[in-house]
Amino acid sequence: MFCVATLFWGVAPWARAQTVPTTPIGEPLLKFERYDNSLWLSAQLQFDLPLVVEDALLKGIPIYFVAEVDVLRERWYWTNRKLISLQRNLRLSYHPLTRRWRLNVSAGEVAESSQGLALNQNFDNLEAAMDAVRRISHWRIAELVDIEPGATHFVEFRFRLNLTQLPRPLQIGTLGQSEWRIQLSAKQNVSLDVSK
């Protein structure tokens, strides 16, 4: 009994020290616009970067985010039909030598982004870089000719921290740690009447 009590009291402070408050994450605010025969998405994300992720960035480890959009057509007789599925990858890194933050945004996989088109932006501080990560502007998600007239459509939006792009030892270290989990999602009906 004495050993069990000693073990309990010895482990309890360690367990309390390991609990880290989670960062507040809100639902993304989605806005749809129709022009140039296309449907465009703008989103404002609401999350704070956890301290462990910020610490990894300051040590020179790039962090990858993924934004995904699915345009679906509602069907009463079967599962919803996926019309369009798109992905946007964001790579945030810190360069200690220049003390600058760099954000790379590409439409393809991160491995492919070196050969394809990517938008590169530099920032003086982390807050300005995170403001750019949290704001998705004018992303063309559908051509109106691909939309079925008269049907009900909705958009599923997901944003997450891509842990598979981290260095392998860090991937193993993030298992079971909730502070490495950043996931936001939203689902919204959208009027895609092409006759207007």
CSV table of N, CA and C in Angstrom, one decimal, residues 20 68 73-74 113 136 194:
chain,number,residue,atom,x,y,z
A,20,VAL,N,-1.2,20.8,-21.0
A,20,VAL,CA,-1.0,22.1,-21.7
A,20,VAL,C,-2.3,22.6,-22.1
A,68,GLU,N,-8.4,22.1,-47.8
A,68,GLU,CA,-9.1,21.3,-48.8
A,68,GLU,C,-10.5,21.7,-49.0
A,73,ARG,N,-22.8,17.7,-54.7
A,73,ARG,CA,-24.2,17.9,-55.1
A,73,ARG,C,-25.0,16.9,-54.2
A,74,GLU,N,-26.1,17.5,-53.7
A,74,GLU,CA,-26.9,16.7,-52.8
A,74,GLU,C,-27.8,15.7,-53.6
A,113,SER,N,5.8,21.1,-55.5
A,113,SER,CA,5.7,22.5,-55.6
A,113,SER,C,7.0,23.2,-56.1
A,136,ILE,N,-7.5,33.1,-46.5
A,136,ILE,CA,-7.5,32.6,-47.9
A,136,ILE,C,-8.4,33.5,-48.7
A,194,VAL,N,-26.8,28.6,-62.4
A,194,VAL,CA,-26.0,29.1,-63.5
A,194,VAL,C,-26.9,30.0,-64.4
